[in-house]
XYZ file of C-alpha atoms in Angstrom:
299
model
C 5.673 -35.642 -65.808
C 7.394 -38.092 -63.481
C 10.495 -35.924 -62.688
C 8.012 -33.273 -62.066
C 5.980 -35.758 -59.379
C 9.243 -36.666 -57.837
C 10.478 -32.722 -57.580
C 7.059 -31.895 -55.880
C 6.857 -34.881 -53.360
C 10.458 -34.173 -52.530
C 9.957 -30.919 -51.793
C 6.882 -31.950 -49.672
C 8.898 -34.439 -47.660
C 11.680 -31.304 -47.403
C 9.054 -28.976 -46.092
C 8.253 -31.480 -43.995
C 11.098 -31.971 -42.277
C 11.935 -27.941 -41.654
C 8.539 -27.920 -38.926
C 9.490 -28.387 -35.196
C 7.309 -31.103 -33.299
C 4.625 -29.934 -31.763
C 4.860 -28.866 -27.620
C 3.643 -32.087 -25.950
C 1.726 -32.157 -22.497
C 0.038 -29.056 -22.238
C -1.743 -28.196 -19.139
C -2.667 -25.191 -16.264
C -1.226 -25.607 -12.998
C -4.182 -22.720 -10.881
C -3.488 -21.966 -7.137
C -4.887 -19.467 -4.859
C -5.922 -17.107 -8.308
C -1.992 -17.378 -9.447
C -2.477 -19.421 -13.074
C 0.497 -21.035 -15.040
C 1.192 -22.604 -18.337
C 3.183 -25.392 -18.464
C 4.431 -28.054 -21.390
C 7.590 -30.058 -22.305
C 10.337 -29.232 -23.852
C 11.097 -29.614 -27.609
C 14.238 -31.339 -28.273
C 16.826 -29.974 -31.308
C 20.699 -31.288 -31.120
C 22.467 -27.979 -31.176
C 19.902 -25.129 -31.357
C 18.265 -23.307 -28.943
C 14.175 -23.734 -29.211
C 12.071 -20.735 -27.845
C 8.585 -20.794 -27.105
C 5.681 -18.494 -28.146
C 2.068 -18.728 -25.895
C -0.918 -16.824 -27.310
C -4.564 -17.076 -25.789
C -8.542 -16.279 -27.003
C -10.890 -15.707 -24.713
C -14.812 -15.908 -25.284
C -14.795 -12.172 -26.613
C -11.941 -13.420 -29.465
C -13.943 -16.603 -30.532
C -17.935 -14.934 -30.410
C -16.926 -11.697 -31.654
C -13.273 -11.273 -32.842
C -13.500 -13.620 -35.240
C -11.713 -16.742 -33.328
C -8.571 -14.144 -33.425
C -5.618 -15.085 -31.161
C -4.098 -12.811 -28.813
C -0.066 -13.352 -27.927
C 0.937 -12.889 -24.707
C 4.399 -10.381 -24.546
C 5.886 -12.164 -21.398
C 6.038 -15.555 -23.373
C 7.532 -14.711 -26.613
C 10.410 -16.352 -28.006
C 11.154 -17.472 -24.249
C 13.294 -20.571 -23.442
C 11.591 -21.632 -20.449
C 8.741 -24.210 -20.889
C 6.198 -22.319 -18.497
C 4.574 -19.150 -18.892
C 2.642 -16.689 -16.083
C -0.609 -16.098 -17.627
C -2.367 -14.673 -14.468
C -2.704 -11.379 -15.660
C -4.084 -12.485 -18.999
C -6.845 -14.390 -17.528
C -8.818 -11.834 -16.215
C -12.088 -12.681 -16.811
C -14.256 -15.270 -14.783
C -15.107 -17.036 -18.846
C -13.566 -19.767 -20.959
C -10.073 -19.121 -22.177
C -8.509 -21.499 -24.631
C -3.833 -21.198 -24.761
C -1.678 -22.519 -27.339
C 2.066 -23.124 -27.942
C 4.271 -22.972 -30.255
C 8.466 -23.752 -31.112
C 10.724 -21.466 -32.796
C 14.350 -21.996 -33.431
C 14.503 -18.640 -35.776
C 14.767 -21.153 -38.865
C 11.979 -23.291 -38.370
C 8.905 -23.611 -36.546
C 6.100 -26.035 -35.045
C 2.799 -26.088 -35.285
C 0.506 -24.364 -32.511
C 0.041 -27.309 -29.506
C -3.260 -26.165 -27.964
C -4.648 -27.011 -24.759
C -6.903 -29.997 -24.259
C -10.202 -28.123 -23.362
C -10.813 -24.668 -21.596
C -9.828 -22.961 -18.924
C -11.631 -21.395 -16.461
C -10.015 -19.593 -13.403
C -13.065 -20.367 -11.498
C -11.399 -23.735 -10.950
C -8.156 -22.551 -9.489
C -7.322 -24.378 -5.969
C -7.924 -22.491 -2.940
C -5.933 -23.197 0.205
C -6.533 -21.960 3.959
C -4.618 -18.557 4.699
C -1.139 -19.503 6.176
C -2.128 -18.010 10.359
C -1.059 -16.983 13.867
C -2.492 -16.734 17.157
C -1.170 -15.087 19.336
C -2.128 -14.465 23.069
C -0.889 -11.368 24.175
C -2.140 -10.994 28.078
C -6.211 -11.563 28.104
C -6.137 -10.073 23.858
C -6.578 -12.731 21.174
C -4.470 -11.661 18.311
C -4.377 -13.470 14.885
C -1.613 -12.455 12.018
C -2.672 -13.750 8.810
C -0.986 -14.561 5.165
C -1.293 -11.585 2.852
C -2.036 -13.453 -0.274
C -3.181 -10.591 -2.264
C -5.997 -8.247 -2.969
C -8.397 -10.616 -4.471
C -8.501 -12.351 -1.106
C -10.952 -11.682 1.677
C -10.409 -14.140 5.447
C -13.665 -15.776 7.270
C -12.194 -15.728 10.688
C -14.044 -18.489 13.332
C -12.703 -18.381 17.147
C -14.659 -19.935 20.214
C -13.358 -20.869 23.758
C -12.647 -24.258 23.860
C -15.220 -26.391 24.727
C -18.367 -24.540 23.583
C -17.939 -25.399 19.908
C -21.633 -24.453 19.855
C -21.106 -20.266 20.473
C -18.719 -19.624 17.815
C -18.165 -16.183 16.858
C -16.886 -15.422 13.392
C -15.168 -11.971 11.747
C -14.226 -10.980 8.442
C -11.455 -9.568 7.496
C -11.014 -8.023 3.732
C -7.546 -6.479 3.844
C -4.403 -7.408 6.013
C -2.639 -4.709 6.867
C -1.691 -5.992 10.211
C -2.407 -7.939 13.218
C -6.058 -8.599 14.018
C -7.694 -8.420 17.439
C -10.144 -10.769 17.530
C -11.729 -10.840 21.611
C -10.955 -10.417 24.856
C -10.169 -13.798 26.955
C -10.753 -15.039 30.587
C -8.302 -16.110 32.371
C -8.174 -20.522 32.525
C -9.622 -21.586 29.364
C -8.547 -21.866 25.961
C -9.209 -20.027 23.191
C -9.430 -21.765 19.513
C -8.774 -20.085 15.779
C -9.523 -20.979 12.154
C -9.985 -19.394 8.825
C -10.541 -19.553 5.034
C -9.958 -17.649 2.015
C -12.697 -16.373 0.024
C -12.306 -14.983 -3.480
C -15.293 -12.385 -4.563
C -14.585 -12.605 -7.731
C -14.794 -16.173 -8.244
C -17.638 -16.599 -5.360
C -16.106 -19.256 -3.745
C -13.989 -20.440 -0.361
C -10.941 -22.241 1.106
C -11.810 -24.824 3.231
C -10.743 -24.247 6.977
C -7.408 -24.411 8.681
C -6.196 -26.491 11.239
C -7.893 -24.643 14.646
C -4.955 -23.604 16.746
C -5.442 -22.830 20.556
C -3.957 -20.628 23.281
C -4.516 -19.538 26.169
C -4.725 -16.067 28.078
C -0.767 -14.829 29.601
C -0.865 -12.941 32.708
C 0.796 -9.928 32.997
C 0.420 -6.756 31.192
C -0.743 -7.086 27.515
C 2.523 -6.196 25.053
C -0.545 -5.100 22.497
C -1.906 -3.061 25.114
C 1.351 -1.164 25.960
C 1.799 -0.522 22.589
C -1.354 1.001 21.629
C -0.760 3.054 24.619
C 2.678 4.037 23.847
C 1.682 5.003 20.406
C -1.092 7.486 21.668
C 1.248 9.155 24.384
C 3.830 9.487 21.554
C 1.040 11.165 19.242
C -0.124 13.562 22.163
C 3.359 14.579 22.535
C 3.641 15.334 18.818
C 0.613 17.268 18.702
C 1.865 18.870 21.702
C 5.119 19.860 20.244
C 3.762 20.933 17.460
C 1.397 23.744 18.922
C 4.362 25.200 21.031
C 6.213 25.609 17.999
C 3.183 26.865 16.303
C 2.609 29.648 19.534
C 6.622 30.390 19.813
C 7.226 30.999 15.798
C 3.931 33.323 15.889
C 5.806 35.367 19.219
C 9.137 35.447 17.101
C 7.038 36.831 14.179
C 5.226 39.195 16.192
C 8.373 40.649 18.136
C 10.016 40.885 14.614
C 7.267 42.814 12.915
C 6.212 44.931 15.856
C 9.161 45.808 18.338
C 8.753 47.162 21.788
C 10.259 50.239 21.767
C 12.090 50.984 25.042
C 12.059 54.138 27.038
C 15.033 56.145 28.051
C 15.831 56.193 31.459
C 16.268 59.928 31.574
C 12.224 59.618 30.396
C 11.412 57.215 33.129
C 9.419 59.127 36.059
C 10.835 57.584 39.441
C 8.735 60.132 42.123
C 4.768 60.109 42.007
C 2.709 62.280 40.229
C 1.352 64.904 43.428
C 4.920 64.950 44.332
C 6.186 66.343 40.324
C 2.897 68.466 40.490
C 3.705 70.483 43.867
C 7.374 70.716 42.658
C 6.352 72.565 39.433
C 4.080 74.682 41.293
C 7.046 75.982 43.543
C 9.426 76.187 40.671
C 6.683 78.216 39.749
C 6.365 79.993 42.257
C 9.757 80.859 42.577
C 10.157 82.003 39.034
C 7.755 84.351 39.982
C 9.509 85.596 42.375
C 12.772 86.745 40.129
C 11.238 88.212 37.213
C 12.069 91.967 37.410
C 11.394 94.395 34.860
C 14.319 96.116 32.836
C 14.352 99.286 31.264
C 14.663 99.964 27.544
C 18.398 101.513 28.166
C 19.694 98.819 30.222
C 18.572 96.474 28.032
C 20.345 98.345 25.188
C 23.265 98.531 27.162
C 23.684 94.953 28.357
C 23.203 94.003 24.677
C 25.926 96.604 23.211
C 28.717 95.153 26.027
């Protein structure tokens, strides 16, 4: 009975021994809707430890039965942080886990201290820039995704009090936000607001310009870009009208007339001439008798 004891406690202290520690320091680092896993590393002299991250969301635990759910992108990976943005894609409680592999032996799961919720994620202001181009304010702002909608605030500097505001939900390019007056300057700031999550950025830093004589670069090329559709539309119909010519000329050729056909004196004239001729031919019929006729037809 006591060797049997000693077998089973040594075996016990063996099995032990074959688990990895646990990964230690678990967190989320969440910034602008962009969500990441992070933990440190397990040491092993002379292997290489791997890393498996699974996650259960609040459909899992109420009606999955608490069922786990790996995520591809982090299996058996060797780096100790793991994108999960596109796993958390509910606005609910999400709970992650951990765990070491060296192919031989494993850890336990280390689980996250508490939920996540992406509703917390940091938002920061849009990175921006104004631009005066002649009397146009222009603002270019940071594309930071299609979650991302920009409240836009601009006022002339020194009436704080009539601030006008625009909204911008995709950036695609540069924004024109007013027209200017020449002398005074013209302020910009925005946020970032998610939908999704229902909340906002707080504001950039305002930055101010002022209006650039001369003619507005904008302008000229919003101009230039209509002229240079006009001509292509342009273009396009007098290829349209020549191809239908070259079509028509193919299919239905004009035939041309002789110029033995062509009549160079006027009608009256040709119509008096045949009457003479007619006339005339009159005038030298002469009737042959039967004989002569024989006769001229015999020689």
């Amino acid at each position: 009975f006591i060797y049997l004891l000693s077998f089973f406690l040594l075996l016990g202290i063996l099995g032990e021994d074959a688990l990895l520690p646990q990964p230690q320091n678990i967190s989320i680092l969440s910034t602008n809707m962009k969500h990441f896993l992070t933990w440190s590393p397990v040491i092993v002299q002379g292997e290489t430890v791997r890393y498996s991250v699974e996650f259960q969301g609040e459909y899992e635990r109420e009606y999955a039965n608490e069922s786990w759910i790996p995520i591809c992108e982090c299996s058996l990976i060797t780096a100790t942080v793991c994108n999960i943005t596109e796993d958390i894609s509910a606005t609910v409680a999400y709970n992650l886990r951990v765990r070491a592999d060296t192919g031989a032996r494993r850890s336990e799961w280390g689980t996250l201290k508490g939920f996540f919720n992406r509703i917390t994620t940091s938002l920061t202001p849009p990175l921006m820039k104004v631009i005066a181009d002649g009397y146009h304010l222009l603002v270019e702002l940071e594309d930071m995704g299609p979650a991302f909608q920009f409240r836009v605030l601009y006022w002339k500097k020194g009436q704080a009090s009539r601030i006008q505001q625009k909204v911008v939900k995709e950036v695609s390019s540069v924004v024109h936000l007013d027209t200017m007056e020449a002398g005074p300057d013209y302020c910009v700031k925005a946020q970032t607001y998610v939908e999704a999550i229902n909340r906002s950025s707080s504001f950039s830093q305002p930055q101010c310009v002022r209006a650039q004589g001369g003619r507005s670069v904008w302008l000229v090329t919003a101009l230039i870009s209509s002229a240079g559709f006009v001509v292509a539309a342009l273009t396009l119909t007098f290829l349209t009208w020549n191809t239908s010519k070259i079509f028509h000329f193919s299919s239905c050729p004009i035939a041309v007339q002789p110029e033995t056909l062509k009549i160079s004196e006027p009608p009256t004239h040709l119509i008096l001439c045949g009457s003479e001729e007619a006339e005339q031919c009159d005038l030298m019929v002469r009737v042959m008798p039967s004989e002569e006729v024989l006769r001229l037809w015999i020689q």
